Short mmCIF file of C-alpha atoms in Angstrom, two decimals:
data_model
loop_
_atom_site.label_atom_id
_atom_site.label_comp_id
_atom_site.label_asym_id
_atom_site.label_seq_id
_atom_site.Cartn_x
_atom_site.Cartn_y
_atom_site.Cartn_z
CA MET Q 1 -13.49 33.07 -3.43
CA ARG Q 2 -16.95 32.04 -2.19
CA ARG Q 3 -17.49 29.59 -5.07
CA GLU Q 4 -14.08 28.04 -4.39
CA TRP Q 5 -15.49 26.82 -1.10
CA SER Q 6 -18.86 25.78 -2.38
CA PRO Q 7 -19.68 22.12 -1.73
CA PHE Q 8 -21.93 22.13 -4.82
CA ARG Q 9 -19.19 22.63 -7.41
CA LEU Q 10 -17.36 19.65 -9.01
CA THR Q 11 -14.68 21.59 -10.83
CA SER Q 12 -13.15 25.01 -10.89
CA ASP Q 13 -11.09 27.03 -13.46
CA ASP Q 14 -9.87 29.39 -10.76
CA ARG Q 15 -6.31 28.73 -9.77
CA ILE Q 16 -5.75 28.36 -6.02
CA SER Q 17 -3.89 31.32 -4.47
CA PRO Q 18 -0.25 30.46 -3.70
CA LEU Q 19 -0.62 31.49 -0.06
CA LEU Q 20 -3.55 29.11 0.47
CA ALA Q 21 -1.87 26.34 -1.50
CA PHE Q 22 1.39 26.56 0.50
CA SER Q 23 -0.52 26.78 3.74
CA LEU Q 24 -2.45 23.68 3.00
CA LEU Q 25 0.64 21.89 1.81
CA GLY Q 26 2.58 22.97 4.94
CA ALA Q 27 -0.19 21.55 7.12
CA TYR Q 28 -0.36 18.37 5.15
CA ILE Q 29 3.41 17.93 5.52
CA ALA Q 30 3.48 18.62 9.21
CA VAL Q 31 0.61 16.21 10.09
CA THR Q 32 1.75 13.35 7.91
CA LEU Q 33 5.31 13.69 9.06
CA TYR Q 34 4.32 13.63 12.77
CA VAL Q 35 2.16 10.54 12.25
CA GLY Q 36 4.74 8.92 10.00
CA LEU Q 37 7.48 9.18 12.58
CA HIS Q 38 5.22 7.46 15.10
CA HIS Q 39 4.28 4.63 12.69
CA GLU Q 40 5.57 1.15 13.14
CA PRO Q 41 5.93 -0.44 9.63
CA TRP Q 42 4.23 -3.75 9.08
CA ARG Q 43 5.36 -6.78 7.21
CA ASP Q 44 4.48 -5.51 3.68
CA GLU Q 45 6.70 -2.54 4.28
CA ALA Q 46 9.35 -4.60 5.92
CA ASP Q 47 9.41 -7.09 3.05
CA ALA Q 48 10.28 -4.37 0.52
CA TRP Q 49 13.07 -3.07 2.75
CA LEU Q 50 14.53 -6.53 3.40
CA LEU Q 51 14.45 -7.32 -0.28
CA VAL Q 52 16.40 -4.21 -1.37
CA ARG Q 53 18.72 -4.62 1.66
CA ASP Q 54 19.60 -8.27 1.32
CA ALA Q 55 19.00 -9.24 -2.37
CA PRO Q 56 21.28 -8.39 -5.36
CA LEU Q 57 19.81 -5.81 -7.68
CA ALA Q 58 19.53 -8.24 -10.57
CA TYR Q 59 17.55 -10.71 -8.39
CA ILE Q 60 14.77 -8.18 -7.85
CA PHE Q 61 13.66 -8.63 -11.54
CA GLN Q 62 13.37 -12.37 -10.96
CA TRP Q 63 11.52 -11.85 -7.62
CA THR Q 64 8.85 -9.67 -9.21
CA HIS Q 65 7.46 -12.62 -11.26
CA ASN Q 66 6.24 -14.46 -8.10
CA ALA Q 67 5.46 -11.30 -6.18
CA GLY Q 68 3.18 -10.03 -8.97
CA THR Q 69 4.37 -6.48 -9.02
CA PRO Q 70 6.76 -4.49 -11.22
CA ALA Q 71 10.09 -3.34 -9.74
CA LEU Q 72 9.89 0.50 -9.78
CA TRP Q 73 9.18 0.90 -6.02
CA TYR Q 74 12.11 -1.37 -5.14
CA LEU Q 75 14.41 0.43 -7.52
CA LEU Q 76 13.50 3.66 -5.73
CA LEU Q 77 14.36 2.03 -2.34
CA LYS Q 78 17.66 0.54 -3.40
CA PRO Q 79 19.71 3.82 -3.22
CA LEU Q 80 18.59 4.15 0.46
CA VAL Q 81 20.43 0.96 1.23
CA TRP Q 82 23.45 1.89 -0.92
CA LEU Q 83 23.69 5.16 1.07
CA GLY Q 84 23.54 3.19 4.36
CA LEU Q 85 20.36 4.95 5.62
CA PRO Q 86 18.35 3.48 8.40
CA TYR Q 87 14.92 1.75 8.17
CA VAL Q 88 13.04 5.03 8.86
CA SER Q 89 14.27 6.32 5.49
CA LEU Q 90 11.64 4.08 3.93
CA THR Q 91 8.91 6.07 5.60
CA ILE Q 92 10.63 9.41 4.81
CA LEU Q 93 10.93 8.59 1.10
CA ASN Q 94 7.20 7.61 0.91
CA LEU Q 95 6.28 10.85 2.67
CA LEU Q 96 8.32 12.81 0.18
CA ILE Q 97 6.52 11.20 -2.70
CA ALA Q 98 3.15 11.83 -1.06
CA TRP Q 99 3.98 15.47 -0.44
CA ALA Q 100 4.92 15.88 -4.14
CA ALA Q 101 1.61 14.34 -5.14
CA ALA Q 102 -0.24 16.70 -2.82
CA ALA Q 103 1.65 19.71 -4.33
CA VAL Q 104 0.56 18.67 -7.87
CA LEU Q 105 -3.01 18.18 -6.71
CA LEU Q 106 -3.10 21.61 -5.02
CA PHE Q 107 -1.50 23.64 -7.90
CA GLU Q 108 -2.81 21.83 -10.94
CA ALA Q 109 -6.06 20.01 -10.30
CA PRO Q 110 -9.19 21.66 -11.71
CA LEU Q 111 -11.04 21.18 -8.39
CA THR Q 112 -12.40 23.59 -5.83
CA SER Q 113 -10.24 24.61 -2.86
CA LEU Q 114 -12.84 22.83 -0.66
CA THR Q 115 -12.49 19.52 -2.52
CA LYS Q 116 -8.70 19.76 -2.47
CA LEU Q 117 -8.65 20.35 1.26
CA LEU Q 118 -11.00 17.44 1.88
CA LEU Q 119 -9.04 15.16 -0.42
CA LEU Q 120 -5.81 15.94 1.45
CA ALA Q 121 -7.58 15.32 4.77
CA SER Q 122 -9.23 12.06 3.54
CA TYR Q 123 -8.12 8.71 4.82
CA PHE Q 124 -6.21 7.69 1.75
CA LEU Q 125 -4.23 10.79 1.04
CA ALA Q 126 -3.72 11.70 4.74
CA TYR Q 127 -2.88 8.25 6.01
CA GLU Q 128 -2.99 5.10 3.91
CA TYR Q 129 -0.88 6.23 1.01
CA ALA Q 130 1.23 8.81 2.96
CA VAL Q 131 2.13 7.10 6.23
CA ILE Q 132 2.24 3.46 5.18
CA ALA Q 133 5.16 3.07 2.80
CA ARG Q 134 4.02 1.09 -0.27
CA SER Q 135 4.13 1.63 -4.01
CA TYR Q 136 0.77 3.34 -4.05
CA SER Q 137 2.26 6.76 -3.26
CA VAL Q 138 4.23 6.47 -6.56
CA THR Q 139 1.04 5.52 -8.36
CA ILE Q 140 -0.75 8.61 -7.21
CA LEU Q 141 2.15 10.96 -7.91
CA LEU Q 142 2.63 9.69 -11.47
CA LEU Q 143 -1.10 9.74 -12.08
CA PHE Q 144 -1.41 13.36 -10.91
CA ALA Q 145 1.70 14.33 -12.85
CA ALA Q 146 0.34 12.73 -16.05
CA LEU Q 147 -2.98 14.53 -15.61
CA ALA Q 148 -1.25 17.84 -15.05
CA MET Q 149 0.58 17.50 -18.42
CA PHE Q 150 -2.31 16.20 -20.50
CA PRO Q 151 -2.99 17.01 -23.32
CA LYS Q 152 -0.51 19.80 -24.07
CA ARG Q 153 2.74 18.04 -23.12
CA ALA Q 154 2.36 14.69 -24.85
CA LEU Q 155 5.91 13.26 -24.33
CA PRO Q 156 6.20 14.06 -20.56
CA PHE Q 157 2.64 12.70 -20.18
CA ALA Q 158 3.73 9.53 -21.97
CA ILE Q 159 6.83 9.09 -19.75
CA ALA Q 160 4.69 9.41 -16.57
CA VAL Q 161 2.20 6.83 -17.93
CA ALA Q 162 5.08 4.41 -18.87
CA LEU Q 163 6.34 4.68 -15.30
CA LEU Q 164 2.82 4.36 -13.89
CA PHE Q 165 2.54 0.97 -15.68
CA ASN Q 166 5.53 -0.16 -13.53
CA THR Q 167 4.29 0.75 -10.04
CA ASN Q 168 1.81 -2.05 -9.33
CA ILE Q 169 -1.00 -3.96 -10.99
CA HIS Q 170 -3.52 -1.30 -10.05
CA GLY Q 171 -1.31 1.45 -11.35
CA ALA Q 172 -0.98 -0.47 -14.61
CA ILE Q 173 -4.84 -0.55 -14.95
CA ILE Q 174 -5.00 3.17 -14.31
CA ALA Q 175 -2.15 3.71 -16.85
CA ALA Q 176 -4.07 1.67 -19.35
CA GLY Q 177 -7.00 3.98 -18.77
CA LEU Q 178 -4.84 7.00 -19.53
CA LEU Q 179 -3.44 5.29 -22.64
CA LEU Q 180 -7.04 4.78 -23.75
CA VAL Q 181 -7.73 8.46 -23.08
CA PHE Q 182 -4.72 9.39 -25.21
CA LEU Q 183 -5.91 7.24 -28.05
CA VAL Q 184 -9.49 8.49 -28.23
CA SER Q 185 -8.72 12.14 -27.72
CA GLY Q 186 -7.75 12.74 -31.30
CA PRO Q 187 -4.72 12.29 -33.60
CA ARG Q 188 -1.60 11.83 -31.50
CA ALA Q 189 2.15 11.63 -32.18
CA VAL Q 190 3.66 8.22 -32.59
CA THR Q 191 6.53 8.76 -30.17
CA PRO Q 192 4.50 9.26 -26.98
CA LEU Q 193 2.34 6.28 -27.93
CA ALA Q 194 5.46 4.13 -28.34
CA VAL Q 195 6.78 5.21 -24.96
CA MET Q 196 3.57 4.21 -23.28
CA VAL Q 197 3.38 0.84 -24.98
CA ALA Q 198 7.05 0.22 -24.10
CA GLY Q 199 6.26 0.89 -20.43
CA ALA Q 200 3.35 -1.50 -20.55
CA LEU Q 201 5.37 -4.27 -22.16
CA LEU Q 202 8.20 -3.78 -19.58
CA ALA Q 203 5.65 -4.15 -16.77
CA LEU Q 204 4.17 -7.24 -18.37
CA LEU Q 205 7.59 -8.92 -18.65
CA GLN Q 206 8.17 -8.35 -14.87
CA VAL Q 207 4.80 -9.77 -13.68
CA ARG Q 208 3.96 -12.54 -16.11
CA PRO Q 209 2.49 -15.24 -13.87
CA TRP Q 210 4.45 -18.32 -13.00
CA GLU Q 211 3.05 -21.49 -11.66
CA ALA Q 212 5.73 -21.42 -9.03
CA ALA Q 213 4.06 -18.53 -7.35
CA ALA Q 214 3.18 -18.90 -3.53
CA ASN Q 215 -0.60 -18.76 -4.16
CA PRO Q 216 -1.45 -19.56 -7.75
CA GLU Q 217 -4.90 -20.54 -6.58
CA ALA Q 218 -5.65 -16.83 -5.79
CA MET Q 219 -6.53 -16.39 -9.49
CA ARG Q 220 -9.01 -19.14 -9.31
CA THR Q 221 -10.82 -17.80 -6.36
CA VAL Q 222 -13.97 -15.55 -6.81
CA ARG Q 223 -14.50 -13.00 -3.96
CA LEU Q 224 -17.89 -11.55 -4.61
CA TYR Q 225 -17.76 -9.66 -1.27
CA ALA Q 226 -14.86 -7.61 -2.59
CA GLY Q 227 -17.03 -5.57 -4.98
CA PRO Q 228 -19.30 -3.93 -2.41
CA VAL Q 229 -16.57 -3.79 0.31
CA SER Q 230 -14.17 -1.92 -1.98
CA LEU Q 231 -16.83 0.46 -3.28
CA GLY Q 232 -17.78 1.31 0.25
CA ASP Q 233 -14.33 1.65 1.76
CA ALA Q 234 -13.24 3.88 -1.08
CA PHE Q 235 -15.56 6.64 0.07
CA LEU Q 236 -16.56 5.89 3.67
CA PRO Q 237 -13.78 3.58 5.04
CA ASP Q 238 -14.99 1.00 7.50
CA SER Q 239 -18.53 2.37 7.59
CA PRO Q 240 -21.67 0.29 7.16
CA TRP Q 241 -23.08 3.16 5.00
CA GLY Q 242 -20.18 2.91 2.52
CA ALA Q 243 -21.68 0.07 0.47
CA ILE Q 244 -24.56 2.49 -0.33
CA ALA Q 245 -22.59 5.75 -0.54
CA GLY Q 246 -19.82 4.46 -2.80
CA PRO Q 247 -21.90 3.33 -5.72
CA VAL Q 248 -24.21 6.34 -5.39
CA VAL Q 249 -21.14 8.74 -5.60
CA ILE Q 250 -19.71 6.89 -8.60
CA VAL Q 251 -23.06 6.95 -10.47
CA ALA Q 252 -23.61 10.63 -9.57
CA VAL Q 253 -20.23 11.64 -10.86
CA ALA Q 254 -20.60 9.51 -13.90
CA LEU Q 255 -23.89 11.33 -14.70
CA ALA Q 256 -22.29 14.68 -14.09
CA ILE Q 257 -19.41 14.11 -16.50
CA ARG Q 258 -21.43 12.14 -19.11
CA ARG Q 259 -20.95 14.91 -21.70
CA ARG Q 260 -17.19 14.61 -21.29
CA LYS Q 261 -17.13 11.19 -22.98
CA VAL Q 262 -13.36 10.68 -22.62
CA ALA Q 263 -13.56 11.30 -18.83
CA LEU Q 264 -16.55 8.97 -18.54
CA LEU Q 265 -14.73 6.27 -20.49
CA PHE Q 266 -11.75 6.52 -18.25
CA LEU Q 267 -13.94 6.24 -15.09
CA ILE Q 268 -15.84 3.23 -16.34
CA PHE Q 269 -12.72 1.46 -17.52
CA CYS Q 270 -10.82 2.01 -14.22
CA VAL Q 271 -13.76 1.07 -11.96
CA VAL Q 272 -14.72 -2.05 -13.91
CA ALA Q 273 -11.06 -3.25 -14.24
CA LEU Q 274 -10.19 -2.62 -10.64
CA LEU Q 275 -13.27 -4.33 -9.36
CA ALA Q 276 -12.49 -7.31 -11.72
CA VAL Q 277 -9.01 -7.58 -10.03
CA TYR Q 278 -10.48 -7.40 -6.61
CA VAL Q 279 -13.11 -10.07 -7.24
CA PHE Q 280 -11.27 -12.51 -9.47
CA ILE Q 281 -7.55 -12.09 -8.64
CA TRP Q 282 -6.71 -10.46 -5.30
CA PHE Q 283 -8.20 -7.90 -2.90
CA GLY Q 284 -5.94 -6.27 -0.33
CA GLY Q 285 -8.50 -4.40 1.59
CA LEU Q 286 -8.43 -0.66 2.30
CA ARG Q 287 -5.17 0.04 0.41
CA HIS Q 288 -6.73 -1.25 -2.77
CA SER Q 289 -10.16 0.28 -2.27
CA GLY Q 290 -8.74 3.79 -2.21
CA LEU Q 291 -7.62 3.48 -5.81
CA LEU Q 292 -11.29 3.63 -6.80
CA LEU Q 293 -11.60 7.07 -5.18
CA ILE Q 294 -8.32 8.14 -6.85
CA SER Q 295 -9.67 7.04 -10.27
CA LEU Q 296 -12.86 8.90 -9.73
CA VAL Q 297 -10.91 12.05 -8.91
CA ALA Q 298 -8.79 11.60 -12.03
CA SER Q 299 -11.95 11.28 -14.16
CA ILE Q 300 -13.12 14.67 -12.87
CA TRP Q 301 -9.69 16.11 -13.55
CA ILE Q 302 -9.86 14.85 -17.17
CA ALA Q 303 -13.36 16.34 -17.61
CA ARG Q 304 -12.03 19.66 -16.28
CA ASP Q 305 -14.78 22.11 -16.95
CA VAL Q 306 -17.98 20.42 -15.83
CA PRO Q 307 -20.91 22.75 -16.19
CA LEU Q 308 -22.95 23.70 -13.05
CA THR Q 309 -26.23 21.81 -13.27
CA PRO Q 310 -28.44 20.18 -10.62
CA THR Q 311 -26.76 16.87 -11.52
CA THR Q 312 -23.28 18.16 -10.99
CA ARG Q 313 -24.40 19.98 -7.86
CA THR Q 314 -25.62 16.68 -6.46
CA ALA Q 315 -22.46 14.83 -7.44
CA ALA Q 316 -20.24 17.42 -5.87
CA LEU Q 317 -22.19 17.45 -2.64
CA LEU Q 318 -22.13 13.69 -2.31
CA LEU Q 319 -18.40 13.49 -3.07
CA ASN Q 320 -17.53 16.24 -0.50
CA LEU Q 321 -19.75 14.75 2.14
CA THR Q 322 -18.12 11.34 1.87
CA LEU Q 323 -14.70 13.00 1.94
CA VAL Q 324 -15.71 14.59 5.33
CA GLY Q 325 -16.50 11.13 6.58
CA SER Q 326 -13.22 9.73 5.17
CA ALA Q 327 -11.34 12.66 6.95
CA ALA Q 328 -13.00 11.68 10.29
CA TYR Q 329 -11.76 8.15 9.80
CA ALA Q 330 -8.33 9.45 8.92
CA PHE Q 331 -8.19 11.41 12.17
CA ALA Q 332 -9.23 8.46 14.27
CA THR Q 333 -6.72 6.10 12.57
CA ALA Q 334 -3.79 8.56 12.75
CA THR Q 335 -4.57 9.20 16.45
CA SER Q 336 -4.47 5.46 17.13
CA ASP Q 337 -1.22 5.19 15.21
CA VAL Q 338 0.36 7.87 17.42
CA ARG Q 339 -1.01 6.50 20.71
CA PHE Q 340 -0.72 2.79 20.05
CA ALA Q 341 1.31 0.42 17.76
CA PHE Q 342 0.41 -0.28 14.15
CA SER Q 343 2.53 -3.48 14.56
CA GLY Q 344 4.15 -5.08 17.50
CA SER Q 345 7.33 -5.84 15.51
CA ARG Q 346 9.45 -2.89 16.75
CA GLU Q 347 8.79 -3.61 20.41
CA MET Q 348 9.68 -7.35 20.16
CA ALA Q 349 12.71 -6.53 17.98
CA GLU Q 350 14.00 -4.06 20.54
CA TYR Q 351 13.64 -6.69 23.24
CA ILE Q 352 15.60 -9.25 21.26
CA ASP Q 353 18.31 -6.86 20.12
CA HIS Q 354 21.64 -7.39 22.00
CA ARG Q 355 20.00 -9.78 24.54
CA PHE Q 356 20.28 -12.91 22.43
CA ASP Q 357 23.19 -12.36 20.10
CA ASP Q 358 24.52 -15.90 20.66
CA TYR Q 359 21.12 -17.49 20.12
CA ASP Q 360 19.48 -18.72 16.90
CA ILE Q 361 15.85 -17.78 16.48
CA ALA Q 362 13.34 -20.06 14.77
CA ALA Q 363 10.23 -18.21 13.59
CA HIS Q 364 6.77 -19.21 12.60
CA ASN Q 365 4.69 -17.91 10.83
CA LEU Q 366 7.19 -16.29 8.45
CA TYR Q 367 4.74 -13.65 7.17
CA ALA Q 368 4.50 -12.04 10.60
CA ALA Q 369 8.06 -12.77 11.74
CA GLU Q 370 9.79 -10.90 8.91
CA ALA Q 371 8.49 -7.56 10.22
CA LEU Q 372 11.07 -7.68 13.01
CA LEU Q 373 14.12 -8.19 10.86
CA PRO Q 374 14.63 -4.56 9.60
CA TYR Q 375 15.30 -3.62 13.20
CA LEU Q 376 17.84 -6.49 13.57
CA PRO Q 377 20.45 -5.81 10.85
CA GLY Q 378 22.73 -8.78 10.38
CA ARG Q 379 20.31 -11.32 11.90
CA ARG Q 380 18.34 -13.87 9.95
CA PHE Q 381 15.50 -16.04 11.26
CA TRP Q 382 15.29 -19.74 10.68
CA TYR Q 383 11.86 -19.99 9.17
CA ALA Q 384 10.59 -23.20 10.49
CA GLY Q 385 8.01 -23.70 7.69
CA LEU Q 386 10.79 -23.40 5.10
CA GLY Q 387 13.43 -25.22 7.04
CA GLU Q 388 16.04 -22.55 6.16
CA TYR Q 389 17.40 -19.19 7.15
CA GLY Q 390 15.98 -16.07 5.43
CA THR Q 391 14.92 -12.49 5.73
CA TYR Q 392 12.62 -11.33 2.92
CA LEU Q 393 9.97 -13.60 1.38
CA ARG Q 394 10.40 -15.18 -2.02
CA TRP Q 395 6.65 -15.63 -2.79
CA ASP Q 396 7.27 -19.03 -4.46
CA ARG Q 397 5.45 -22.31 -4.16
CA LYS Q 398 7.68 -23.47 -1.23
CA GLN Q 399 6.66 -20.37 0.75
CA GLY Q 400 3.00 -21.18 0.14
CA VAL Q 401 3.44 -24.65 1.65
CA ALA Q 402 5.48 -23.19 4.60
CA VAL Q 403 2.70 -20.77 5.54
CA ARG Q 404 0.14 -23.57 5.82
CA MET Q 405 2.36 -25.67 8.12
CA ARG Q 406 0.76 -26.28 11.51
CA TYR Q 407 2.46 -24.74 14.48
CA GLU Q 408 2.98 -28.05 16.33
CA VAL Q 409 4.87 -29.38 13.21
CA ALA Q 410 6.98 -26.15 13.07
CA VAL Q 411 7.87 -26.59 16.72
CA GLU Q 412 9.12 -30.16 16.24
CA ARG Q 413 11.04 -29.12 13.12
CA ALA Q 414 12.83 -26.41 15.05
CA ARG Q 415 13.46 -28.68 18.04
CA GLN Q 416 15.16 -31.26 15.83
CA HIS Q 417 17.18 -28.71 13.85
CA PHE Q 418 18.58 -26.90 16.89
CA ALA Q 419 19.15 -29.86 19.10
CA GLY Q 420 22.11 -29.21 21.47
CA ARG Q 421 22.22 -25.46 20.55
CA LYS Q 422 20.98 -22.29 22.09
CA TRP Q 423 17.81 -21.18 20.33
CA LEU Q 424 14.54 -19.44 20.80
CA PHE Q 425 11.13 -19.94 19.19
CA LEU Q 426 9.24 -16.72 17.88
CA VAL Q 427 5.55 -17.13 17.07
CA ASP Q 428 2.64 -14.81 16.35
CA SER Q 429 0.18 -16.67 18.55
CA PRO Q 430 0.55 -17.85 22.12
CA MET Q 431 1.51 -21.49 22.90
CA PRO Q 432 -1.03 -23.06 25.21
CA HIS Q 433 0.60 -24.54 28.34
CA PRO Q 434 4.19 -23.99 27.01
CA GLU Q 435 5.66 -26.04 29.88
CA GLN Q 436 3.80 -29.13 28.82
CA HIS Q 437 5.55 -28.73 25.43
CA GLY Q 438 9.00 -28.15 26.90
CA PHE Q 439 9.06 -24.33 26.63
CA ARG Q 440 8.94 -21.24 28.87
CA LEU Q 441 7.71 -17.86 27.85
CA VAL Q 442 10.58 -15.31 27.57
CA HIS Q 443 8.67 -12.27 26.35
CA ALA Q 444 5.31 -11.32 24.84
CA THR Q 445 4.29 -8.19 22.98
CA GLY Q 446 3.58 -5.56 25.64
CA VAL Q 447 2.33 -2.58 23.50
CA ILE Q 448 -1.21 -2.22 22.37
CA VAL Q 449 -1.49 -3.14 18.75
CA PHE Q 450 -4.43 -1.49 17.08
CA ARG Q 451 -4.26 -2.54 13.46
CA HIS Q 452 -2.27 -5.72 12.71
CA LEU Q 453 -3.22 -8.00 15.49
CA ASP Q 454 -1.44 -10.80 13.83
CA GLU Q 455 1.77 -8.96 14.46
CA ARG Q 456 1.82 -9.51 18.20
CA TYR Q 457 4.51 -11.89 19.19
CA TRP Q 458 5.45 -14.54 21.81
CA LEU Q 459 9.13 -15.54 22.33
CA TYR Q 460 9.80 -18.94 23.92
CA ALA Q 461 12.92 -20.73 25.09
CA PRO Q 462 13.21 -24.57 25.39
CA LEU Q 463 13.43 -25.88 28.90
#
């Protein structure tokens, strides 16, 4: 038992005791459920819910082209709407997926009990991918499931990889790494290979880039800062020491598993490919950074029986120390989410609900405004930048123009459109001297917003 709690061991072939595994899983479920039920979803979570709630099923496969992500996450959400479940079911489903991933990690991963505990307590597994409902929880579950079945159960492994291709672009990169592992690990059956290739092609068909996308210039922008920022945040989120610690941990683990060439190949492929996406295509901050940590854990999983040497001792110690720092950040963030608001959308929506049923609401900027709409079923905002009513975002070129519209132009558009009618103007920044512009303030976000400060709202009525 002592070696299972040693911070100097990178892998372990001892199976965790069922009592300890269920205890850790129970604690993980209790903590993430408590925080999740206090969490206010932000616009990225709202956009997925609004899409599956308001768009026909067939349209989702058209929508994915401009959104740049496959449809698997949205197909998982659609039954929640068909069953008439409330908005909170989005969070519950994400938690169920995160709990399943945690169970696979606890029972199947060739890691020490200490590292498993620290991983579950770390920022990404304890908060970012469990509490915030995005497709990344599905990515992690499918990755862990695939690793648990490799190499003995080739067809189930292939099915998990094929689905992994269809979670998001980052999941597709990791899936490609697993496909590479499958190919170089020796002679393999044709059927599993065909299943994985089919999954990759299906994902490609869903996300092939269109010039009509909202931000086609994103692929022509180089973000050199994304490299060191993502490497740092993956291991020590929001810490000035992360930019040093991240690369050091990756290099240390790479040296520790260098004799397990397949595992080393997977690690190098995933890190290089993910960094290329962050630098040259798009970087979404913390939620994307964490996939570097997940890829590193997967490479250790693939290596399985890493011998105990000074190099592996150093790598294990560095990894576990950074996980302690990540766990501290998770605790601070989760505490803030319970005490304060992740987004001000719920508070403003509750103020609007049933007070202004006979009013139209013009909204600008549409990115921030859509976060209110899941709490207001049956209502659509008139998005001033688009000049039309809507709920979910379409991620097309017209939307890209709408987002860049100046607020004073949006105000005049709304004033002309609603002339002679009862209407309100919802914005995500305060209007200076509203009376001079013919408005009065009706309500402003009253809760403390600790994360998405651009999801604080001001509601105005024309004088």
